[in-house]
Short mmCIF file of C-alpha atoms in Angstrom, two decimals:
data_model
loop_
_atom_site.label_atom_id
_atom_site.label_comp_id
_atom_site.label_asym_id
_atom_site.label_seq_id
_atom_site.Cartn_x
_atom_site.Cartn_y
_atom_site.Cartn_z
CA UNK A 1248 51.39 96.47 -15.20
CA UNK A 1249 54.61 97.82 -16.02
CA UNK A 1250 57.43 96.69 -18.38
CA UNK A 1251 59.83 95.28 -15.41
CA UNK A 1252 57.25 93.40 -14.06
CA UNK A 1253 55.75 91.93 -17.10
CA UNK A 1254 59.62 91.56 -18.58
CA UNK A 1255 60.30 89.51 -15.13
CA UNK A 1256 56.78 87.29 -14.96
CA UNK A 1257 57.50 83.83 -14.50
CA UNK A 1258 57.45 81.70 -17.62
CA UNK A 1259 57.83 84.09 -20.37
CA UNK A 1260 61.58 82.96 -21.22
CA UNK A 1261 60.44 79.62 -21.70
CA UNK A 1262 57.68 81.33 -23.62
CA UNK A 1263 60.08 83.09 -26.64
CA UNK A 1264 61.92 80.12 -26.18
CA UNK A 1265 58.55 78.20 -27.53
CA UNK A 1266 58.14 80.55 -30.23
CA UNK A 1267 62.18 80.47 -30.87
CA UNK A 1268 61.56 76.47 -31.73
CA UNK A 1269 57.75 76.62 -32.81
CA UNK A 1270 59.27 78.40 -35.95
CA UNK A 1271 59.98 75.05 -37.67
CA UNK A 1272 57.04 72.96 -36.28
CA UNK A 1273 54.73 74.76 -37.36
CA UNK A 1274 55.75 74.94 -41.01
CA UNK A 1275 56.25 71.61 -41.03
CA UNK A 1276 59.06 71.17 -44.40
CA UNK A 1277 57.19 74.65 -45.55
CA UNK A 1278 58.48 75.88 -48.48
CA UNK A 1279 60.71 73.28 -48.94
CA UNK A 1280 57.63 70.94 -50.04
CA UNK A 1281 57.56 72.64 -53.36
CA UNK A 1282 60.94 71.89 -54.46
CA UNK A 1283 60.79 68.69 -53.09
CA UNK A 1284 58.34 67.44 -55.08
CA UNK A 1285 59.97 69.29 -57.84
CA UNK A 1286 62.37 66.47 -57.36
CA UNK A 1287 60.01 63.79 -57.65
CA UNK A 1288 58.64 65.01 -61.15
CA UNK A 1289 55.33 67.21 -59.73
CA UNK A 1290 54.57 69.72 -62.07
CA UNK A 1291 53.48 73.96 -60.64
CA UNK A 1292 50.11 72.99 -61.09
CA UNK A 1293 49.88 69.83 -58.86
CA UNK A 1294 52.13 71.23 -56.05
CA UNK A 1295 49.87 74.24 -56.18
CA UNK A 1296 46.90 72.27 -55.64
CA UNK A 1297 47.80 70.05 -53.10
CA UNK A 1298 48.91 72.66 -50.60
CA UNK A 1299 45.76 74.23 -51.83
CA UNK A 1300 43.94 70.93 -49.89
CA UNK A 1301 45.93 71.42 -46.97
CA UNK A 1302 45.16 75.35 -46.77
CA UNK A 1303 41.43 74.77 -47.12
CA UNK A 1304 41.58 71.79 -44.22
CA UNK A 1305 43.35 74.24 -42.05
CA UNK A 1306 40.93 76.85 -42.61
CA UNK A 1307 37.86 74.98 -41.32
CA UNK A 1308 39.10 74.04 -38.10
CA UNK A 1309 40.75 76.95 -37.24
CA UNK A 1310 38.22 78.52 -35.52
CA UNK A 1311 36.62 75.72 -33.54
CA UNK A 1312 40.06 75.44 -32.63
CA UNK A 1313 39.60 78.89 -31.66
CA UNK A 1314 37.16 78.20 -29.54
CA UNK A 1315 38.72 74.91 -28.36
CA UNK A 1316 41.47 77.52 -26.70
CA UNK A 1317 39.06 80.01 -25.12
CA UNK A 1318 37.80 76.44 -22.89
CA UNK A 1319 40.71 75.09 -22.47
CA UNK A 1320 42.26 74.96 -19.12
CA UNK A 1321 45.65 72.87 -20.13
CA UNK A 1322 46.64 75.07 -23.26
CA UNK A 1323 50.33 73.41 -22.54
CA UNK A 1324 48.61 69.92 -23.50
CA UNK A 1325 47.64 71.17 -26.42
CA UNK A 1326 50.81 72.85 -27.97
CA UNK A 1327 52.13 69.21 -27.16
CA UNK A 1328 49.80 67.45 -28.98
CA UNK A 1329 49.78 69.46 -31.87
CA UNK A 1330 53.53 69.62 -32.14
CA UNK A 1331 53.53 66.00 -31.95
CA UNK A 1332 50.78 65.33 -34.34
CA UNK A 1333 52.89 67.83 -37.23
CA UNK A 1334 55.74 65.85 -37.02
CA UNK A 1335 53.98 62.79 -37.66
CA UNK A 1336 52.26 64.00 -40.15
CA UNK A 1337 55.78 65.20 -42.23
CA UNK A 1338 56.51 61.66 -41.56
CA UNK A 1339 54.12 60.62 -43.90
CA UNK A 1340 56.35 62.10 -47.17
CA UNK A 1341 58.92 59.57 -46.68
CA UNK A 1342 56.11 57.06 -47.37
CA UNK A 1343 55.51 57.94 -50.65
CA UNK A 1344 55.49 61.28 -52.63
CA UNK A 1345 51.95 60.24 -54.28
CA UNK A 1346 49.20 62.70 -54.66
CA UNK A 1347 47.23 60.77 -51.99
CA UNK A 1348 49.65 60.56 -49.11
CA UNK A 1349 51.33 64.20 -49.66
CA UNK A 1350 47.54 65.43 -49.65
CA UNK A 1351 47.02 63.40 -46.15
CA UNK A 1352 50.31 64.75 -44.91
CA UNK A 1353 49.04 68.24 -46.02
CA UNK A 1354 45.54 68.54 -44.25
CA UNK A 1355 47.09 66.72 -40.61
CA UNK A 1356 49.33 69.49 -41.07
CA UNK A 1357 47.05 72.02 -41.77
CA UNK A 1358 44.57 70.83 -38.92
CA UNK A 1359 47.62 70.97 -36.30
CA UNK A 1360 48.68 73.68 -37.26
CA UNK A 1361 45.32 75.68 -36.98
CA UNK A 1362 45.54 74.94 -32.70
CA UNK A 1363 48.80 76.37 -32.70
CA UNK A 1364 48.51 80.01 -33.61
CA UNK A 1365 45.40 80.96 -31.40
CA UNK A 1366 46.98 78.82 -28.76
CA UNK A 1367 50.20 80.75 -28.80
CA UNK A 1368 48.22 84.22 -28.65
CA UNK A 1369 46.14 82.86 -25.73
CA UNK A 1370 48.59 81.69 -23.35
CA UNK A 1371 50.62 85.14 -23.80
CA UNK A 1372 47.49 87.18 -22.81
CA UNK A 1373 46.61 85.22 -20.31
CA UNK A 1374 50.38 85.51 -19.09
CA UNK A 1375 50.39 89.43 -19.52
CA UNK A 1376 46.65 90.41 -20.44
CA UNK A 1377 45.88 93.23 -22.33
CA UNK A 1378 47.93 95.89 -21.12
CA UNK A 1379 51.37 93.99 -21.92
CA UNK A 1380 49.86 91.84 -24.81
CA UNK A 1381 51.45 93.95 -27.95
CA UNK A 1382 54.79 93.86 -26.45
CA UNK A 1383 55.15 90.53 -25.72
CA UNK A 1384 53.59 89.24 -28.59
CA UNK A 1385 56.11 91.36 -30.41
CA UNK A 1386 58.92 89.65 -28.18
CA UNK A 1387 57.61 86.57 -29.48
CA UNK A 1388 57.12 87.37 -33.24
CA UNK A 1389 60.99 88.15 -33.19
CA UNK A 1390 61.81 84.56 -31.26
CA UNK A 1391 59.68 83.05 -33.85
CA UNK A 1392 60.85 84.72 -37.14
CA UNK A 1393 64.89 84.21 -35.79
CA UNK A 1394 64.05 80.09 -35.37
CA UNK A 1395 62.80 80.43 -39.47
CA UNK A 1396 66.01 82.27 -39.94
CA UNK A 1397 67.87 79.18 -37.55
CA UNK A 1398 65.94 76.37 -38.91
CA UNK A 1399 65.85 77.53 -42.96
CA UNK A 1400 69.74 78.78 -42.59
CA UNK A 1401 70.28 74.84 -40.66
CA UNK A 1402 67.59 73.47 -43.65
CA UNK A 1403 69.34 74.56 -46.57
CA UNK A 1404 72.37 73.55 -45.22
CA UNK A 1405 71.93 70.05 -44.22
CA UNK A 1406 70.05 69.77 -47.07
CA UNK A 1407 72.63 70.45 -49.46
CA UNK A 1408 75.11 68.61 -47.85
CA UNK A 1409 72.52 65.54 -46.68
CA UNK A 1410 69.74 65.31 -48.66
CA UNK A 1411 66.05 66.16 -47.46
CA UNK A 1412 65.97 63.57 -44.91
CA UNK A 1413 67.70 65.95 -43.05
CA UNK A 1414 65.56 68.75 -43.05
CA UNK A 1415 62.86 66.28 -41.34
CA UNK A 1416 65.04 65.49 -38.73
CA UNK A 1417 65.59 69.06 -37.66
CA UNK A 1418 62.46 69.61 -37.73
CA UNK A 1419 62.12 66.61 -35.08
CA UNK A 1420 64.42 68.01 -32.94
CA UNK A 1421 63.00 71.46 -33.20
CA UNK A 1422 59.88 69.89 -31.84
CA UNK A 1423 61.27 68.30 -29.33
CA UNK A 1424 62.81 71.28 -28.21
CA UNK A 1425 59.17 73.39 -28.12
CA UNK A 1426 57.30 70.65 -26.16
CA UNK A 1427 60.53 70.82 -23.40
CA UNK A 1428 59.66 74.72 -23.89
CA UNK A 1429 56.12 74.77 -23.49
CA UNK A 1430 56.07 72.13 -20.42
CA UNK A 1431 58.82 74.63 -18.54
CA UNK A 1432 56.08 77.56 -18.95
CA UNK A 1433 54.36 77.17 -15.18
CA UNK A 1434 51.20 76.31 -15.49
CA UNK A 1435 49.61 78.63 -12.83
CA UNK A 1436 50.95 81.92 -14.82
CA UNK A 1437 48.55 80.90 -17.38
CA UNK A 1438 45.13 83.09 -16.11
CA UNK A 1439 42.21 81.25 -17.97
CA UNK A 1440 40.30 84.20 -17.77
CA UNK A 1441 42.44 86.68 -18.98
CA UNK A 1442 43.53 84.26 -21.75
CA UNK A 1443 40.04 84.57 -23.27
CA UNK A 1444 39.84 88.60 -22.97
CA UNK A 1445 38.09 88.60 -19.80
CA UNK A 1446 39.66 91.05 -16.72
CA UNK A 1447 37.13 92.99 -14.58
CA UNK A 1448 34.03 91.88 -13.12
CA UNK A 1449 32.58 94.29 -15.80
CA UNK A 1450 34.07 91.90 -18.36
CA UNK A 1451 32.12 88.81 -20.09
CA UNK A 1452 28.94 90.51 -20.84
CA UNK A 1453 28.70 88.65 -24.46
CA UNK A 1454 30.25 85.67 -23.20
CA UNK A 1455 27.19 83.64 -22.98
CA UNK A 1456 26.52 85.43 -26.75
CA UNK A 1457 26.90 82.92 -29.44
CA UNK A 1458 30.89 83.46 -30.29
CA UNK A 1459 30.05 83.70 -34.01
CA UNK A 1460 27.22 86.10 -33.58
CA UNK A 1461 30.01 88.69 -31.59
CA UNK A 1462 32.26 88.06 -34.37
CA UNK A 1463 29.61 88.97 -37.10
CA UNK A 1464 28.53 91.99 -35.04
CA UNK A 1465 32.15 93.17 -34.91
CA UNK A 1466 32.27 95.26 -38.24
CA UNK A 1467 35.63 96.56 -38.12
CA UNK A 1468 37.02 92.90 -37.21
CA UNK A 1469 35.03 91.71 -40.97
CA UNK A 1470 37.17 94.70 -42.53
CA UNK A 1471 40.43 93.44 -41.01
CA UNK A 1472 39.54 89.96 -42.47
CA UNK A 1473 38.26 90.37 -45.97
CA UNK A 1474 41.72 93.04 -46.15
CA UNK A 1475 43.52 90.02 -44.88
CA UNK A 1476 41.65 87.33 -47.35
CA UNK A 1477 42.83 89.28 -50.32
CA UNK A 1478 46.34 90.18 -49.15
CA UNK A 1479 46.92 86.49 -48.60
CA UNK A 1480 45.50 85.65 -52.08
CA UNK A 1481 47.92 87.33 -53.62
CA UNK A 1482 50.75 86.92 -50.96
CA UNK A 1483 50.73 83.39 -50.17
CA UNK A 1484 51.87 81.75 -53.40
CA UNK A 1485 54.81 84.10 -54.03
CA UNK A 1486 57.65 82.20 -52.30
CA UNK A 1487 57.05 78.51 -53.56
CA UNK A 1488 56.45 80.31 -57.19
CA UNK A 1489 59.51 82.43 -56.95
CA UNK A 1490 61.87 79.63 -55.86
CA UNK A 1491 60.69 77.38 -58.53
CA UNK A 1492 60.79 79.83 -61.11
CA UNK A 1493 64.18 81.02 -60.13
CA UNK A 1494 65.47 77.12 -59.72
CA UNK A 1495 64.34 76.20 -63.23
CA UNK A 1496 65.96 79.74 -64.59
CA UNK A 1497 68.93 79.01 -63.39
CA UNK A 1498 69.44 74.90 -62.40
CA UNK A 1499 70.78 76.75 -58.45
CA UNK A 1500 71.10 74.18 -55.47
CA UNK A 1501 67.28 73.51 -54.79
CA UNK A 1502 67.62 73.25 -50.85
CA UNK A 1503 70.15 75.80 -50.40
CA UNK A 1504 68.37 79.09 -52.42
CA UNK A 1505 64.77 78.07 -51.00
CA UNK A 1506 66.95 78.49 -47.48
CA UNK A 1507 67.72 81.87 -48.95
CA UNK A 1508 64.66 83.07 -49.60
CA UNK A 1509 63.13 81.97 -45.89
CA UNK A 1510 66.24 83.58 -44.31
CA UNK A 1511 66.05 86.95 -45.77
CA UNK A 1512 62.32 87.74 -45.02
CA UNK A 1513 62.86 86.43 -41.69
CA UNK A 1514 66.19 88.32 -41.00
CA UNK A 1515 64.02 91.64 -42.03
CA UNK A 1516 60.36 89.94 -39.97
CA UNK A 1517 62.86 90.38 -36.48
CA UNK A 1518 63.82 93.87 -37.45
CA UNK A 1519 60.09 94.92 -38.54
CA UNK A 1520 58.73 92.69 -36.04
CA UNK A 1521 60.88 95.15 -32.99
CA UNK A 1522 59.56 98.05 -35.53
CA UNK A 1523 55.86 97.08 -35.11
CA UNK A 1524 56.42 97.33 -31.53
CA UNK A 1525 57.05 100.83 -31.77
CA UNK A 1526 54.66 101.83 -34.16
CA UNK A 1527 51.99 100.29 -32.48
CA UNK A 1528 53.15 102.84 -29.42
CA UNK A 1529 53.26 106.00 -31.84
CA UNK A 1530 51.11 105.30 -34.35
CA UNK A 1531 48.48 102.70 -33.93
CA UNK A 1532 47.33 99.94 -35.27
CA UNK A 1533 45.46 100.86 -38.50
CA UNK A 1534 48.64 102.71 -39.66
CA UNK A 1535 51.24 99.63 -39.06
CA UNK A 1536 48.54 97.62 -40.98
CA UNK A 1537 48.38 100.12 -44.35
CA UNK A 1538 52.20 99.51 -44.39
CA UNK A 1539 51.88 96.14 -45.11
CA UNK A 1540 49.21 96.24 -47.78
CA UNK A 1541 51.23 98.48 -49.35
CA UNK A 1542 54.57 96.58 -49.49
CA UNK A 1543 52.92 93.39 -51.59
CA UNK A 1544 51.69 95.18 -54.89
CA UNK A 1545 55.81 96.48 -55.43
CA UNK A 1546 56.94 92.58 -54.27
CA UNK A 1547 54.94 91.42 -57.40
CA UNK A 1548 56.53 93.69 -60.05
CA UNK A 1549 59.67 93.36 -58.38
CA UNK A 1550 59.76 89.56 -58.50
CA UNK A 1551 57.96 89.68 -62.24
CA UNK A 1552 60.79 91.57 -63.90
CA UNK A 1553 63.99 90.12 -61.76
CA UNK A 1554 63.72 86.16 -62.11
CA UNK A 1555 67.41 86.18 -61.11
CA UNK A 1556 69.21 84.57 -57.73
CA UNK A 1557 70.00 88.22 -56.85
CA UNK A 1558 66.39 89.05 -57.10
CA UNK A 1559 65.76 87.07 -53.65
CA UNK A 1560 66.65 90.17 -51.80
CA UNK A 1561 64.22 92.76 -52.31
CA UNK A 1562 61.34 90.54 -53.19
CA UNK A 1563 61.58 88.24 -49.84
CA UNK A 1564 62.38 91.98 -47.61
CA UNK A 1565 59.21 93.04 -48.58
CA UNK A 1566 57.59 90.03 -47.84
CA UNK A 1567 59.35 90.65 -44.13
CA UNK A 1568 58.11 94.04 -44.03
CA UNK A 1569 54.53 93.15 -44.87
CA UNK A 1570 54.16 89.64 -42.66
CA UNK A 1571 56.68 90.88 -39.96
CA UNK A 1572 54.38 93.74 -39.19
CA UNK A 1573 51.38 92.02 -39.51
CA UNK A 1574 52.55 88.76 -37.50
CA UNK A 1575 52.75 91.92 -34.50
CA UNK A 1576 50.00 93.95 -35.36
CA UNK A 1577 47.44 91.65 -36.23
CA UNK A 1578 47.07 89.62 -33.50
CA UNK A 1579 47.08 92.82 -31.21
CA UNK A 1580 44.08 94.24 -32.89
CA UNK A 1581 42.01 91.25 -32.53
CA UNK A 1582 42.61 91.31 -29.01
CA UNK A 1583 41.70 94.91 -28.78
CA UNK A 1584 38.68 94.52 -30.85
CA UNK A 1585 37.38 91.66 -28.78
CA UNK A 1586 38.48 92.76 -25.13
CA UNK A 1587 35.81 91.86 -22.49
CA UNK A 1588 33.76 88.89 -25.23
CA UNK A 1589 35.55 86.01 -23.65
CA UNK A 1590 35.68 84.85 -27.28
CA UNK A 1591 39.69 86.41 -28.30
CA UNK A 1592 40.89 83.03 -29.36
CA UNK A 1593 37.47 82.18 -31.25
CA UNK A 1594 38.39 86.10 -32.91
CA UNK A 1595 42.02 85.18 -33.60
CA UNK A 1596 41.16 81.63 -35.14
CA UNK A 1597 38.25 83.26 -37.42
CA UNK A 1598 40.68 85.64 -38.99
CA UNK A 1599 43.44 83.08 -39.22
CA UNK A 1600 40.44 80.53 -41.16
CA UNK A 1601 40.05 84.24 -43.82
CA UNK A 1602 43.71 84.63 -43.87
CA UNK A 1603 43.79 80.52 -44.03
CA UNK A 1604 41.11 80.92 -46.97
CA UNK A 1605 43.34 83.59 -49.22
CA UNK A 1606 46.44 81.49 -48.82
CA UNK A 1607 45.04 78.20 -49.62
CA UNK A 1608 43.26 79.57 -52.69
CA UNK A 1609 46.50 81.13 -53.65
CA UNK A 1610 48.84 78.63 -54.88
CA UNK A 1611 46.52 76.78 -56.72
CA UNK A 1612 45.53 80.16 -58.76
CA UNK A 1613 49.16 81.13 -59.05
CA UNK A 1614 50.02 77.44 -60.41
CA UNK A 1615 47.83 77.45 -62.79
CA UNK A 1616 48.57 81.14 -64.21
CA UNK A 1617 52.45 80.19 -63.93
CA UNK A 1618 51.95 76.90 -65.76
CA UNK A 1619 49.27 78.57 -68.27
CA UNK A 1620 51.12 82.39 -69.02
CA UNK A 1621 53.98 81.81 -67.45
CA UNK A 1622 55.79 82.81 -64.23
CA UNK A 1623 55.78 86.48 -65.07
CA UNK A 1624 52.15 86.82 -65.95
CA UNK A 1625 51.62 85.09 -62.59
CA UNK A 1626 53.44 87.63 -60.08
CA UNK A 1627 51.97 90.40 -61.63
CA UNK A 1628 48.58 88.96 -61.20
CA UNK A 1629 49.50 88.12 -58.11
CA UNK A 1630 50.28 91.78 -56.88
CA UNK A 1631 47.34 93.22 -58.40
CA UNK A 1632 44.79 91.06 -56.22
CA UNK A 1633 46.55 92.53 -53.13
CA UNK A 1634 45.44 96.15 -54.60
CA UNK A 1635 42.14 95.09 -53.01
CA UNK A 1636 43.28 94.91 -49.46
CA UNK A 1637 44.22 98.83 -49.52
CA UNK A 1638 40.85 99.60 -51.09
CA UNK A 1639 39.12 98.07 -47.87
CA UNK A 1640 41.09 99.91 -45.54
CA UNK A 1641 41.47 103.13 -47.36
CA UNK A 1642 37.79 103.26 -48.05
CA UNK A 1643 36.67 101.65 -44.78
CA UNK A 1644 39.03 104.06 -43.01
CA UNK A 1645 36.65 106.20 -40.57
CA UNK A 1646 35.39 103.26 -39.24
CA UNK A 1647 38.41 101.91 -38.66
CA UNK A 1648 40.81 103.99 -37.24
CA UNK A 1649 38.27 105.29 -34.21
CA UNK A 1650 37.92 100.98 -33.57
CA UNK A 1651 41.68 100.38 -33.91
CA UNK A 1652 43.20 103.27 -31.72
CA UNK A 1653 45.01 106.54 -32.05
CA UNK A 1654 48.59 106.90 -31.01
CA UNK A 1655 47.64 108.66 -28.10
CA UNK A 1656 45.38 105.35 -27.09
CA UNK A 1657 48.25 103.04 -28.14
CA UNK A 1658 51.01 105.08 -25.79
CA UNK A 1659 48.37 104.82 -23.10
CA UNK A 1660 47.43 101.37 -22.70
CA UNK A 1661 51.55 100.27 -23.78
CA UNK A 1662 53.05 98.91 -20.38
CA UNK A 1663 56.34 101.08 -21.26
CA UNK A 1664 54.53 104.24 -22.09
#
């Protein structure tokens, strides 16, 4: 498969246009949940905790919901449902802000959300398989990072000028707009098959192999993971803590600089998101994937030493650098590591649920240190957890690299090399 012919495939405009408007749905209010609840009187330590709830919800079902997308033979049906059932679930704050109903609204979030990523990464490979996966899914990392950089820049705005009410209704009609998107994608240029890692005849030999027991078998896949568990640990809790310690430093417009801090890392997530594409073509996989464990430890000194409004710049670029790459990267290596299981989406959901596991656990732990030592004390802390992602894949790295690729491998398999 060549670029031309997997650039002209029927369906994959309407496919970056899904990602372009998924952006917003799938965050639900995001980061803007912290600092509205700041408003309500919530304190670092209960805002922390009930996203916490909502992180740990997601993380259980994400990989049934793996699994869930591997059977599937309507994947379209499902991005609708899920779409539908987030925005119903934001609904839910304008009921009341109590601990109850923002924890309810949380987890329905959480559990809709979970269906969504491995759904996304299934019906692109079974659009473009293997061979024309890490391009495309890099076409659609940058759709999806320039709708955060439409709907935060659109967020803040109406939000200053409206109120919050009005960052829920763009996020209605940004959901709209992705179920219109996903029901334009033809369902026929969806290969089931192909969608679940499976290409030549040769192909399904562990299918009928319990999915977990491939995925515990895999050992560089448990690397990746426990790398990823600890980089979201630390990673995870950094925006909501550095808007809310940068809003109570300075008494700034509470909607309009936590729109600043979502556009920057996603302005820099498009441009390292069209980088990853290339490094995964030169370099490889395990290299794109040491650049981002090394960008987080610097984000937490930077962001401990310059609480200031200016400070938003090179604390959320390095956020881009380290999420943009791995929003490409990521996904392609699970779908290396499990070609020819039939369980990729049951793969891409279990890391998601270790990734899910870090980042729930984070703002809870970076709450409490904030509230107990201070906001400081708390990035620093922060950073230094993420020291234990490069020890896994520095120390794990002979077993790695061979599993993730060389350059020369990457070039090979690219559909533009």
């Amino acid at each position: 498969m060549n670029a031309r012919s997997t650039s002209t495939k029927p369906g994959l405009r309407a496919l970056e246009a899904l990602n372009f408007f998924m952006a917003d749905v799938q965050a639900g209010i995001g980061p803007f949940l912290g600092v509205f609840l700041q408003a309500k009187g919530w304190g670092a330590g209960s805002i922390g905790s009930v996203m916490t709830i909502g992180g740990l919800a997601g993380m259980v079902v994400t990989g049934p919901a793996g699994a869930l997308i591997d059977a599937s033979r309507n994947k379209r049906a499902l991005v609708v449902i899920a779409s539908i059932f987030t925005l119903l679930a934001s609904a839910l704050l304008w009921v009341s802000p109590s601990f109850a109903m923002v924890a309810t609204s949380q987890i329905a979030t959480a559990i809709a959300g979970a269906a969504l990523g491995p759904a996304l990464a299934g019906i692109t490979l079974g659009m473009v398989r293997q061979a024309g996966f890490d391009r495309q899914f890099g076409r659609n990392q940058v759709a999806n990072h320039a709708g955060n950089v439409i709907g935060a820049a659109l967020s803040g705005v109406l939000g200053w000028k409206f109120g919050f009410a009005a960052v829920f209704v763009l996020a209605v009609v940004f959901g709209v707009l992705s179920i219109v998107s996903v029901l334009l994608i033809p369902k026929q240029a969806i290969d089931d098959r192909a969608a679940r890692g499976l290409e030549s005849d040769d192909d399904g030999k562990d299918e009928k192999t319990s999915a977990f027991r491939v995925l515990f078998t895999c050992r560089p896949l448990l690397i990746l993971a426990g790398a990823l568990a600890l980089f979201h640990l630390g990673n995870a809790a950094m925006l909501p803590l550095y808007g809310l310690a940068v809003v109570a430093a300075h008494q700034g417009n509470p909607a309009l600089f936590t729109a600043t801090t979502i556009v920057v890392a996603q302005l820099v997530m498009v441009g390292a998101s069209l980088v990853a594409m290339r490094l995964l073509r030169t370099r490889g996989h395990w290299w794109v994937i040491l650049l981002t464990f090394l960008a987080l430890p610097l984000r937490g000194l930077i962001a401990a030493f310059v609480i200031k409004q200016w400070g938003v710049w090179p604390v959320q670029a390095l956020d881009g650098v380290g999420a943009g790459l791995q929003s490409v990267a990521v996904p392609a290596l699970v779908a290396r590591l499990l070609k020819g299981t039939g369980h990729v989406n049951v793969g891409q959901g279990a890391v998601m649920t270790v990734q899910g596991l870090g980042a729930s656990l984070s703002p809870a732990l970076g709450g409490m240190i904030a509230q107990a030592l201070g906001y400081r004390t708390a990035f620093l802390m922060l950073g230094s957890i993420a020291l234990g992602s490069l020890v896994l894949w520095l120390g794990f790295a002979n077993q790695l690299k061979p599993a993730c690729g060389s350059a020369s491998d990457a070039r090979a398999e690219s559909p533009m090399a």
